[in-house]
CSV table of C-alpha atoms in Angstrom, one decimal:
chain,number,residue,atom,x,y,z
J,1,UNK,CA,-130.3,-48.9,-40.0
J,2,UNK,CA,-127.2,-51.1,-39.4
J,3,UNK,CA,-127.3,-54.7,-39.8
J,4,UNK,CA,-126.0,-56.6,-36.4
J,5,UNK,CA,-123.7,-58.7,-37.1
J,6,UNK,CA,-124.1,-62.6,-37.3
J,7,UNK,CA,-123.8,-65.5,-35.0
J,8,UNK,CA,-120.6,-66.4,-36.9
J,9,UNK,CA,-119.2,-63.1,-37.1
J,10,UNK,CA,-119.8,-62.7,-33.4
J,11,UNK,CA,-117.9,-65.4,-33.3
J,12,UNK,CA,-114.9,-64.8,-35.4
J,13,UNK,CA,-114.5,-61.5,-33.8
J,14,UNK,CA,-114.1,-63.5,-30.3
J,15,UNK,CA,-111.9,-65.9,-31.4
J,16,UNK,CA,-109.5,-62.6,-33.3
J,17,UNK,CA,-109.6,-61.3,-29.5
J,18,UNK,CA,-108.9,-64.4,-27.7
J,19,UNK,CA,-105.8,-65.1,-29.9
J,20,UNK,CA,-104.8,-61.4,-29.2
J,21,UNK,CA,-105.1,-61.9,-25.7
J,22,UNK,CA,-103.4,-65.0,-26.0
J,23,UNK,CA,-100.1,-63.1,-27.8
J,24,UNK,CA,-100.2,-60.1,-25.2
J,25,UNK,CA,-100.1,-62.4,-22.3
J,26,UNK,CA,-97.0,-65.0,-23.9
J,27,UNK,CA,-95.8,-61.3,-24.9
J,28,UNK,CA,-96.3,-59.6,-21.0
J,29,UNK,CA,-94.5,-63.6,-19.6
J,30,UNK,CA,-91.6,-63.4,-22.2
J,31,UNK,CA,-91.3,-59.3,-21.0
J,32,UNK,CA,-91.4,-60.8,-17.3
J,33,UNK,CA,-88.7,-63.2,-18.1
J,34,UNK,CA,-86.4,-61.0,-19.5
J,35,UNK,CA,-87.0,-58.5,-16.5
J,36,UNK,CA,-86.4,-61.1,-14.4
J,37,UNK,CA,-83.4,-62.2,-16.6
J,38,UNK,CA,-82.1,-58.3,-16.6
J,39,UNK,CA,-82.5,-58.0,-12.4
J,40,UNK,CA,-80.7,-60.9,-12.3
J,41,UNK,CA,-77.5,-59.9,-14.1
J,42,UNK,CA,-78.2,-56.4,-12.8
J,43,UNK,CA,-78.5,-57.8,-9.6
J,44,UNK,CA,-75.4,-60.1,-9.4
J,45,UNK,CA,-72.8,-58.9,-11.5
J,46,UNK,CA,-69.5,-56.1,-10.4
J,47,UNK,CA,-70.1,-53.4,-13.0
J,48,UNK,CA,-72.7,-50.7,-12.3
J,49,UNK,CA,-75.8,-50.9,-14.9
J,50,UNK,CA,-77.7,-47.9,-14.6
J,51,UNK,CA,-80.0,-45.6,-17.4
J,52,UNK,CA,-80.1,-41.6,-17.5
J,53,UNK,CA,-82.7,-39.4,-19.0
J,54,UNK,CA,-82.1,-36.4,-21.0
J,55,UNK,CA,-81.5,-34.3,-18.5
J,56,UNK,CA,-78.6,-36.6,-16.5
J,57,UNK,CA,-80.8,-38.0,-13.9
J,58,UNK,CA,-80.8,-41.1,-13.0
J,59,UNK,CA,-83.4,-43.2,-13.7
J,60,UNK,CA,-82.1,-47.0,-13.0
J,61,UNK,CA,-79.2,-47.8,-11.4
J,62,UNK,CA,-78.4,-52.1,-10.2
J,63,UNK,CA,-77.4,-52.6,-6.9
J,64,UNK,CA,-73.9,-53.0,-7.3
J,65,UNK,CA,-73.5,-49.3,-6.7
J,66,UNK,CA,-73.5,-49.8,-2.7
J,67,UNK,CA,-70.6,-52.0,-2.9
J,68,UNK,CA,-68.3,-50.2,-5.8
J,69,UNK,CA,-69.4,-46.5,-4.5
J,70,UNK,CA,-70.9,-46.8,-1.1
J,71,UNK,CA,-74.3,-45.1,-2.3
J,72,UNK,CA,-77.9,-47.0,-2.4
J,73,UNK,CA,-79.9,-47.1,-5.8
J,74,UNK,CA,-82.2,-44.6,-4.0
J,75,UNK,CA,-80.0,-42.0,-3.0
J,76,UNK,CA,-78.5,-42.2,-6.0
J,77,UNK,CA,-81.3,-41.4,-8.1
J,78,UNK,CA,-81.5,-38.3,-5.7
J,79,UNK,CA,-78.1,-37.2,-7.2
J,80,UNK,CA,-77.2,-34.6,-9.7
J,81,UNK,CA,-74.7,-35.4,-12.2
J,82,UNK,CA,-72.8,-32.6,-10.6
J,83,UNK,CA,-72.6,-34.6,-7.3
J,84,UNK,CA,-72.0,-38.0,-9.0
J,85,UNK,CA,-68.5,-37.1,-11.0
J,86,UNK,CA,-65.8,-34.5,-10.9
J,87,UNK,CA,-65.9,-31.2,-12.4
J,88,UNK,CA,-63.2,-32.2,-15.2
J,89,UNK,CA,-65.3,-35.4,-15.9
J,90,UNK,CA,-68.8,-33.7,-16.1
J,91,UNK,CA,-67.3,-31.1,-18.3
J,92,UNK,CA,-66.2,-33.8,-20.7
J,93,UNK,CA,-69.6,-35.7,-20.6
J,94,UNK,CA,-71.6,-33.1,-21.5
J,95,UNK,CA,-69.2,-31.6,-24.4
J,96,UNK,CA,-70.0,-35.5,-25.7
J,97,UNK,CA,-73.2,-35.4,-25.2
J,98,UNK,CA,-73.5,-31.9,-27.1
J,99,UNK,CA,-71.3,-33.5,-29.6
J,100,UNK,CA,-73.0,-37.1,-29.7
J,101,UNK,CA,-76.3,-34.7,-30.6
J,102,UNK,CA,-74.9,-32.7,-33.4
J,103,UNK,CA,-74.1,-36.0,-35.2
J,104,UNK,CA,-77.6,-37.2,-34.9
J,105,UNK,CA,-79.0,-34.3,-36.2
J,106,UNK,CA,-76.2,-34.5,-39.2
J,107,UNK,CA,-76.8,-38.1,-39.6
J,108,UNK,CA,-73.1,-38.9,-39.5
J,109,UNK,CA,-73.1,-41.5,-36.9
J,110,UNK,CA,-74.9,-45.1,-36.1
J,111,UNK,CA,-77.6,-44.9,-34.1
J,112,UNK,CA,-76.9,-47.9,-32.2
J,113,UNK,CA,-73.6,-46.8,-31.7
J,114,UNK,CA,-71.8,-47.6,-28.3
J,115,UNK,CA,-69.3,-44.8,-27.1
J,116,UNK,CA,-66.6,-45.1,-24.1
J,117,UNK,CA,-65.6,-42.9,-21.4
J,118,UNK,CA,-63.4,-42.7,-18.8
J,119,UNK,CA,-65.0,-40.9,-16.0
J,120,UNK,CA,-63.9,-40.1,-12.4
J,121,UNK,CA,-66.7,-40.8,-9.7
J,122,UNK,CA,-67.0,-39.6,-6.3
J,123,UNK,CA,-67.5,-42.4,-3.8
J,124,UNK,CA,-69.3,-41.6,-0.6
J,125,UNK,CA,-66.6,-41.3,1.5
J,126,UNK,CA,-65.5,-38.5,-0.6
J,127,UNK,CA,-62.9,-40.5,-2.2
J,128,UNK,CA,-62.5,-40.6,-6.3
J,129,UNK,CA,-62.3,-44.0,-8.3
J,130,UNK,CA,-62.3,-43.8,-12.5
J,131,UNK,CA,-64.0,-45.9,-14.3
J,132,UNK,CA,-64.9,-46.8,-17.6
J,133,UNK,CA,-68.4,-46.1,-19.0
J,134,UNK,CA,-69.8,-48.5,-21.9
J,135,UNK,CA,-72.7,-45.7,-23.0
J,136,UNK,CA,-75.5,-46.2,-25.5
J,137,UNK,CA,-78.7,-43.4,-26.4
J,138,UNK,CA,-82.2,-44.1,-25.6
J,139,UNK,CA,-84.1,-43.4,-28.4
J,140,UNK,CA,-88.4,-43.1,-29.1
J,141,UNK,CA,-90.2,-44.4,-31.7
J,142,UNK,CA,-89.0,-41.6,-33.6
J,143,UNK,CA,-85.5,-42.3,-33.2
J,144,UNK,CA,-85.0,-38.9,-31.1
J,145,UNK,CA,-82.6,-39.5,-27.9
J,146,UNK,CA,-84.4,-39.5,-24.7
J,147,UNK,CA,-81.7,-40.7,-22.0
J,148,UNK,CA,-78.9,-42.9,-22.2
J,149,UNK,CA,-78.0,-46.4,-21.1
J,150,UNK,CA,-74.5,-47.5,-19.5
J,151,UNK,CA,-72.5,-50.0,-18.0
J,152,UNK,CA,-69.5,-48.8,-15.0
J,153,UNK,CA,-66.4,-51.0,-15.0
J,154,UNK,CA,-64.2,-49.6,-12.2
J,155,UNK,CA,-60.5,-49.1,-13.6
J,156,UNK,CA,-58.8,-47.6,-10.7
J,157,UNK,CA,-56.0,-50.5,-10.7
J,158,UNK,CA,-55.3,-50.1,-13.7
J,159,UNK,CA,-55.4,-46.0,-14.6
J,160,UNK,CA,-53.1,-46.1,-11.2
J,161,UNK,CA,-50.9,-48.4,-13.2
J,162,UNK,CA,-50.9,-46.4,-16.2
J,163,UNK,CA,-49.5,-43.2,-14.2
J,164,UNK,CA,-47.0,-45.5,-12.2
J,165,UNK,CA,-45.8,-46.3,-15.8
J,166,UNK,CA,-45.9,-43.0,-17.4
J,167,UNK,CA,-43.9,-41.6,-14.4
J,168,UNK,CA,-41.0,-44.7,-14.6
J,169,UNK,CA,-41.3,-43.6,-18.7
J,170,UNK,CA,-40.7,-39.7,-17.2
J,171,UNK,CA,-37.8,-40.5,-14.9
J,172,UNK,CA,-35.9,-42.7,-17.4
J,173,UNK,CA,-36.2,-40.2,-20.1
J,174,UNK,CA,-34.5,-37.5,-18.0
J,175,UNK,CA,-31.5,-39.8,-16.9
J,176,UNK,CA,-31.1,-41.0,-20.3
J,177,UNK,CA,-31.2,-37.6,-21.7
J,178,UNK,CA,-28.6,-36.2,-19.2
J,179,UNK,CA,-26.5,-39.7,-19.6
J,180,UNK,CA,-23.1,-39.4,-21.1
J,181,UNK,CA,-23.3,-42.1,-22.6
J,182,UNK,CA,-25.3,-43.6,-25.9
J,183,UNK,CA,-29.0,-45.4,-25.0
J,184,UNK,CA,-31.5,-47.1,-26.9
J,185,UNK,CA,-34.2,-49.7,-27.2
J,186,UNK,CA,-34.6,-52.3,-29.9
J,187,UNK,CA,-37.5,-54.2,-30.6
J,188,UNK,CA,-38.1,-56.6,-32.8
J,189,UNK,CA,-34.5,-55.6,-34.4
J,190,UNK,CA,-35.9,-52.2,-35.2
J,191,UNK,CA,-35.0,-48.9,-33.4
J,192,UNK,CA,-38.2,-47.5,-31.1
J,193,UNK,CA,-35.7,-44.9,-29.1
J,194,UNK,CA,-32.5,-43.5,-29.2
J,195,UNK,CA,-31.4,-40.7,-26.6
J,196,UNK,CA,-30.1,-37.7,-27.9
J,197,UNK,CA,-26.1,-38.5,-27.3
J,198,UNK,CA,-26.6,-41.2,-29.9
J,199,UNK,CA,-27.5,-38.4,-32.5
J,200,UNK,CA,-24.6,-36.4,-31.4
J,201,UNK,CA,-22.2,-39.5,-31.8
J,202,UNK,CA,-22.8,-41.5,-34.2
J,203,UNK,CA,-24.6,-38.1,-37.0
J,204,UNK,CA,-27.6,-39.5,-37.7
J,205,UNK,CA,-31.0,-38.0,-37.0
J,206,UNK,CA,-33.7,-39.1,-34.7
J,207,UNK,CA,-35.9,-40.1,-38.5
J,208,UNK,CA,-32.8,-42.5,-39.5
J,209,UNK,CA,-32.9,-44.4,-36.5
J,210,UNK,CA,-36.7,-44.6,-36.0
J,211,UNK,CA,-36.9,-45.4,-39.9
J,212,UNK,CA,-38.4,-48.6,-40.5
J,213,UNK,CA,-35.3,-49.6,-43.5
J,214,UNK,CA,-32.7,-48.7,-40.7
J,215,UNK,CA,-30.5,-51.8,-39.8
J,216,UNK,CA,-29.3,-51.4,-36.0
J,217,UNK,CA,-26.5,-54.1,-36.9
J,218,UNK,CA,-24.9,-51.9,-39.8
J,219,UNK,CA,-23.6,-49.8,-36.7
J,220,UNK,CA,-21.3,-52.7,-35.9
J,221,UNK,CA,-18.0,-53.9,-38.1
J,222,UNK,CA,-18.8,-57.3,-40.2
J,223,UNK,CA,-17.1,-59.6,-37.8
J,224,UNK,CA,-18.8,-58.3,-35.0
J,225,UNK,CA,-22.7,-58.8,-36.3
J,226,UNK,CA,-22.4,-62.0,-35.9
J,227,UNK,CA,-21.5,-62.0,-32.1
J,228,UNK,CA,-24.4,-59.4,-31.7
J,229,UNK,CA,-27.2,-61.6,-33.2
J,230,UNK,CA,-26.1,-64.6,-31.1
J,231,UNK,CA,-26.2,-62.2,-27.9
J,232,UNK,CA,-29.2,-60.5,-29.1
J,233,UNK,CA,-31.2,-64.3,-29.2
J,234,UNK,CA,-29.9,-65.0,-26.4
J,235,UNK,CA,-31.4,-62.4,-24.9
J,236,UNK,CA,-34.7,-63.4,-26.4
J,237,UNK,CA,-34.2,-66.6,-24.8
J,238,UNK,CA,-33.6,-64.5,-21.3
J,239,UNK,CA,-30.4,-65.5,-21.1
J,240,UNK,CA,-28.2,-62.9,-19.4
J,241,UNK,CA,-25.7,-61.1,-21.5
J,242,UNK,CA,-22.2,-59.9,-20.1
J,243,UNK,CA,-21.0,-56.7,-21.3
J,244,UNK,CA,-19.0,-56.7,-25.0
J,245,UNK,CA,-16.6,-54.9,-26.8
J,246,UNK,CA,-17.8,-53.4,-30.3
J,247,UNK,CA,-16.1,-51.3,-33.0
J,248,UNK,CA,-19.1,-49.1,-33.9
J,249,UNK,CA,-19.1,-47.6,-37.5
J,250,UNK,CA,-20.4,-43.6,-37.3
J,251,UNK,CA,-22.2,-42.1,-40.1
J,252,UNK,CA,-19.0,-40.2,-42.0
J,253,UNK,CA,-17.5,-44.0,-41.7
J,254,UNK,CA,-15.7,-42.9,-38.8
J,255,UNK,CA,-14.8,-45.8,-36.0
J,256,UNK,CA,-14.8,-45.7,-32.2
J,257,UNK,CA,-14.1,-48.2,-29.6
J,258,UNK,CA,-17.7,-48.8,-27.3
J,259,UNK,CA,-18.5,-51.3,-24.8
J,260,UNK,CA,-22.2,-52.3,-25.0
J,261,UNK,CA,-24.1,-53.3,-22.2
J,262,UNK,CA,-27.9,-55.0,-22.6
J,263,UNK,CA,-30.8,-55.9,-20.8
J,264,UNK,CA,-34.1,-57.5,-22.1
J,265,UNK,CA,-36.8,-55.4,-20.8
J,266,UNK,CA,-40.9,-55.1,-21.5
J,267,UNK,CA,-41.9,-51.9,-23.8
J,268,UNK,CA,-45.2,-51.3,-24.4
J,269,UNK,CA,-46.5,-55.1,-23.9
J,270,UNK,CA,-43.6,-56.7,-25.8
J,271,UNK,CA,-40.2,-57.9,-25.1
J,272,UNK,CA,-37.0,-55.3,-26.3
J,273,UNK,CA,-33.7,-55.0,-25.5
J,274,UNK,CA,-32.2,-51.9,-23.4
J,275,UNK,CA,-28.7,-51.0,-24.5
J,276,UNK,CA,-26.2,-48.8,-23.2
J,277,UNK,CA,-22.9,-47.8,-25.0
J,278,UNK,CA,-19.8,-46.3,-23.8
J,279,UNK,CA,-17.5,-44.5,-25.6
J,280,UNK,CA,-13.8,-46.4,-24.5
J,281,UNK,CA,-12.2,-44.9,-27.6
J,282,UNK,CA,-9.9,-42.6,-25.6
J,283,UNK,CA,-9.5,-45.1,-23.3
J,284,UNK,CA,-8.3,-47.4,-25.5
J,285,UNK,CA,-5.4,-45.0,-26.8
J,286,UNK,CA,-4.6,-44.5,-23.8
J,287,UNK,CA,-4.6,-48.1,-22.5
J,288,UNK,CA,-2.1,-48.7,-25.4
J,289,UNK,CA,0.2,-45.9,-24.8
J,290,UNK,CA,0.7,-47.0,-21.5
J,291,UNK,CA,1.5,-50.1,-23.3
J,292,UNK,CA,4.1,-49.2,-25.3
J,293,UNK,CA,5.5,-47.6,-22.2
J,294,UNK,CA,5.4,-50.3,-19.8
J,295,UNK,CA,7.1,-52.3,-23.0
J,296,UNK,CA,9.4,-49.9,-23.3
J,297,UNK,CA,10.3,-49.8,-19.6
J,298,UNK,CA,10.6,-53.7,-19.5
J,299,UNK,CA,13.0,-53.5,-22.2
J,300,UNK,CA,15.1,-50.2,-20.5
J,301,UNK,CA,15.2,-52.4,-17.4
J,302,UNK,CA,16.9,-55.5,-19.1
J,303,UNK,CA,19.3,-53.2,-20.5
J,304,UNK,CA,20.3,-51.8,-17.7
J,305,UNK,CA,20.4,-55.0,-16.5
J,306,UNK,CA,22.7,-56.5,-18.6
J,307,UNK,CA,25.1,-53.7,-18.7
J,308,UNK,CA,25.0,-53.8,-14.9
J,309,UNK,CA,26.6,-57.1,-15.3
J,310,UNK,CA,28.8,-56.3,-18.2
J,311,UNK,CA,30.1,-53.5,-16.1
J,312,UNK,CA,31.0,-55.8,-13.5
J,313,UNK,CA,32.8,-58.2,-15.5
J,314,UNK,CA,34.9,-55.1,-16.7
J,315,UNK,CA,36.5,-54.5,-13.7
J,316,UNK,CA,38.0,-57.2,-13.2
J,317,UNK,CA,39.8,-57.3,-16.8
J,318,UNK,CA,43.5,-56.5,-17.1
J,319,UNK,CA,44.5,-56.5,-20.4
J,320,UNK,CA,43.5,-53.3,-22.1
J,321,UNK,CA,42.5,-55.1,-25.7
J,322,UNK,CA,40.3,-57.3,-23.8
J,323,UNK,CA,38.8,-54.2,-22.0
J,324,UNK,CA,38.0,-52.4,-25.0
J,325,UNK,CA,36.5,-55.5,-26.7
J,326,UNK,CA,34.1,-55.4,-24.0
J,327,UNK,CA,33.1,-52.0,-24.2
J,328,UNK,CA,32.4,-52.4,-27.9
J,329,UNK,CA,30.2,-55.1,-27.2
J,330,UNK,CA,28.3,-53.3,-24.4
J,331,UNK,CA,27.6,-50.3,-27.0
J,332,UNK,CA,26.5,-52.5,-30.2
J,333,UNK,CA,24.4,-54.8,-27.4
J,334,UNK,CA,22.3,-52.5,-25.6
J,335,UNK,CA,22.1,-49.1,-28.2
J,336,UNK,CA,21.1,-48.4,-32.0
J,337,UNK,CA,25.3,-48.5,-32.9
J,338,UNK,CA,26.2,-51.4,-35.2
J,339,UNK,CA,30.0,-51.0,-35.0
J,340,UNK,CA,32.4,-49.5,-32.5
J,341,UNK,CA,35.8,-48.5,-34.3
J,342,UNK,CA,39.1,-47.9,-31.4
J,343,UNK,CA,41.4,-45.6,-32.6
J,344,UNK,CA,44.9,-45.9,-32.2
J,345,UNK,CA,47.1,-44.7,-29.2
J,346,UNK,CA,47.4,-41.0,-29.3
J,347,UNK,CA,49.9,-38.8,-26.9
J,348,UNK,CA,47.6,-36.9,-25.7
J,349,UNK,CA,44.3,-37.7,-23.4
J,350,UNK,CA,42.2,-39.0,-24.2
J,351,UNK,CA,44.7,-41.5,-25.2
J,352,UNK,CA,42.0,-43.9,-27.8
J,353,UNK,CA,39.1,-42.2,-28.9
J,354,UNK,CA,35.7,-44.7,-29.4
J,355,UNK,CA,34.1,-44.5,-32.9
J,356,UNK,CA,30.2,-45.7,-32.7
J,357,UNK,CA,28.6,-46.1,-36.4
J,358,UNK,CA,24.8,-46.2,-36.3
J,359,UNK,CA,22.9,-49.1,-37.7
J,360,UNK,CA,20.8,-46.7,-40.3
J,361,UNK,CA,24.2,-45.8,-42.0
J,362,UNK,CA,24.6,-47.7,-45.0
J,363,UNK,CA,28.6,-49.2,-45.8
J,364,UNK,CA,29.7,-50.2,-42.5
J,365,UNK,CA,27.7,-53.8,-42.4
């Protein structure tokens, strides 16, 4: 027979259960506080909160669903996951999710790991918007995944952005490539793109210029670095920059003539400098052969000039030493002669015959 128990057992055992009672209700009132807490944030903030189980249905999902995608919570945990995203997006989900499993069952990742996707939805008027998907595994007691937890942050702006940018990156590669002249981008006084005309110019491969050692400003001649990293702060400063002259050095130590034009620009979040050189070495030559020319010309047309009026004063001379005296002086004046010798009188014509001697010949100073 079993002995009942005491007054003061009884009595102990009631007090054990009141203080239980006691922790499960401040436990069920701190669980409807955080509910409350959760609807709230749920309920008020942009991003989508919603929860999956194993099999992609949706089990949760806050109200701000209506106004990002157009659809209720309640249709659209009527939704397939086929019917929520786009064919590429739900075959990249569930090769994660396959994947995401593997590693649990290898152990080789955190449990309470959070991954991120970039998914594209369908909204209800048929329409696509991607967004980004914050996603963390449900787990049992057991630590086996049952569903999945998330949070939807639309990205359209900025994935529309992205492929505005990758499409201005497209067009300017295929008009620098095709440019005749040399192109390039420096950032932070390193080389972060050269087209390929600056390879077949200046002989040095794309791993030279993209090596972190490489010093852009040994391209230039001594006395012009200077003038480059003035310009180059300036820029910095975003201060415009006219175009300059430069004597670039090429890779065999070879020189050409270039004129350099620059423009600060934004590459990949940061501030560079857009350059673009023109070869003006066969410009240059012949800018100074036309040079020597019009020289040359100037000088011709004094000459002539002068002997124009030499000529004229000729005419008018009488005496025949006088005459000849002039005519030497016209010769040595405007050609390479130094001396003009007159013969004597002969009997036949021509009657004097002029004598020049060139400068170069040595004895007749």
């Amino acid at each position: 027979m079993v002995d009942k128990p005491s007054y003061e057992e009884l009595e102990q055992r009631v007090q054990g259960l009141q203080k239980i009672t006691n922790e499960l209700r401040q436990a069920e009132k701190a669980l409807l506080e955080n509910e409350k807490k959760f609807r709230f944030l749920t309920e008020n903030i942009a991003d989508i909160v919603w929860t999956l189980d194993r099999n992609f249905k949706t089990t949760y999902v806050s109200p701000s669903i209506e106004n990002m995608l157009g659809f209720t919570p309640k249709e659209r945990k009527q939704q397939s996951l086929e019917e929520m995203i786009t064919p590429d997006s739900l075959q990249k989900i569930q090769m994660k999710f396959l994947e995401e499993l593997e590693h649990d069952e290898k152990n080789l990742s955190d449990p309470e790991r959070f991954i991120t996707m970039e998914v594209q939805y369908y909204r209800k008027d048929n329409s696509i918007v991607w967004m980004e998907n914050s996603i963390k595994a449900i787990r049992d007691p057991a630590g086996k995944i049952v569903g999945m937890h998330g949070v939807s942050r639309d990205i359209n702006k900025r994935k529309k952005a992205e492929e505005k940018l990758r499409d201005s990156e497209t067009r300017f590669r295929i008009l620098t490539e095709q440019s005749p002249n040399m192109v390039f981008i420096n950032a932070n006084g390193k080389i972060v793109y050269v087209n390929d005309r600056c390879f077949e110019m200046m002989g040095y491969s794309k791993d030279e210029f993209y090596s972190h050692d490489f010093n852009f400003l040994s391209l230039m001649e001594p006395e012009s670095q200077k003038q480059a990293k003035s310009f180059f702060k300036k820029h910095m400063e975003n201060i415009e920059v006219p175009p300059l002259e430069y004597k670039v050095i090429k890779k065999d130590g070879s020189m050409i003539e270039t004129i350099i034009n620059t423009k600060l620009i934004d590459y990949q979040g940061e501030s560079a400098i857009l350059g673009v050189v023109t070869d003006i070495t066969e410009q240059k030559r012949i800018e100074n052969e036309l040079r020597i020319r019009d020289e040359k010309l100037s000088h011709l047309s004094n000459q002539t000039e002068q002997l124009s009026l030499a000529t004229a004063s000729m005419i008018s001379i009488k005496e025949e030493q006088e005459f000849f005296d002039k005519i030497s002086k016209a010769i040595v004046d405007f050609s390479d002669f130094k001396r003009v010798i007159i013969s004597l009188f002969k009997d036949q014509s021509p009657f004097r015959d002029i004598i020049c001697l060139r400068r170069s010949r040595i004895g007749f100073d």
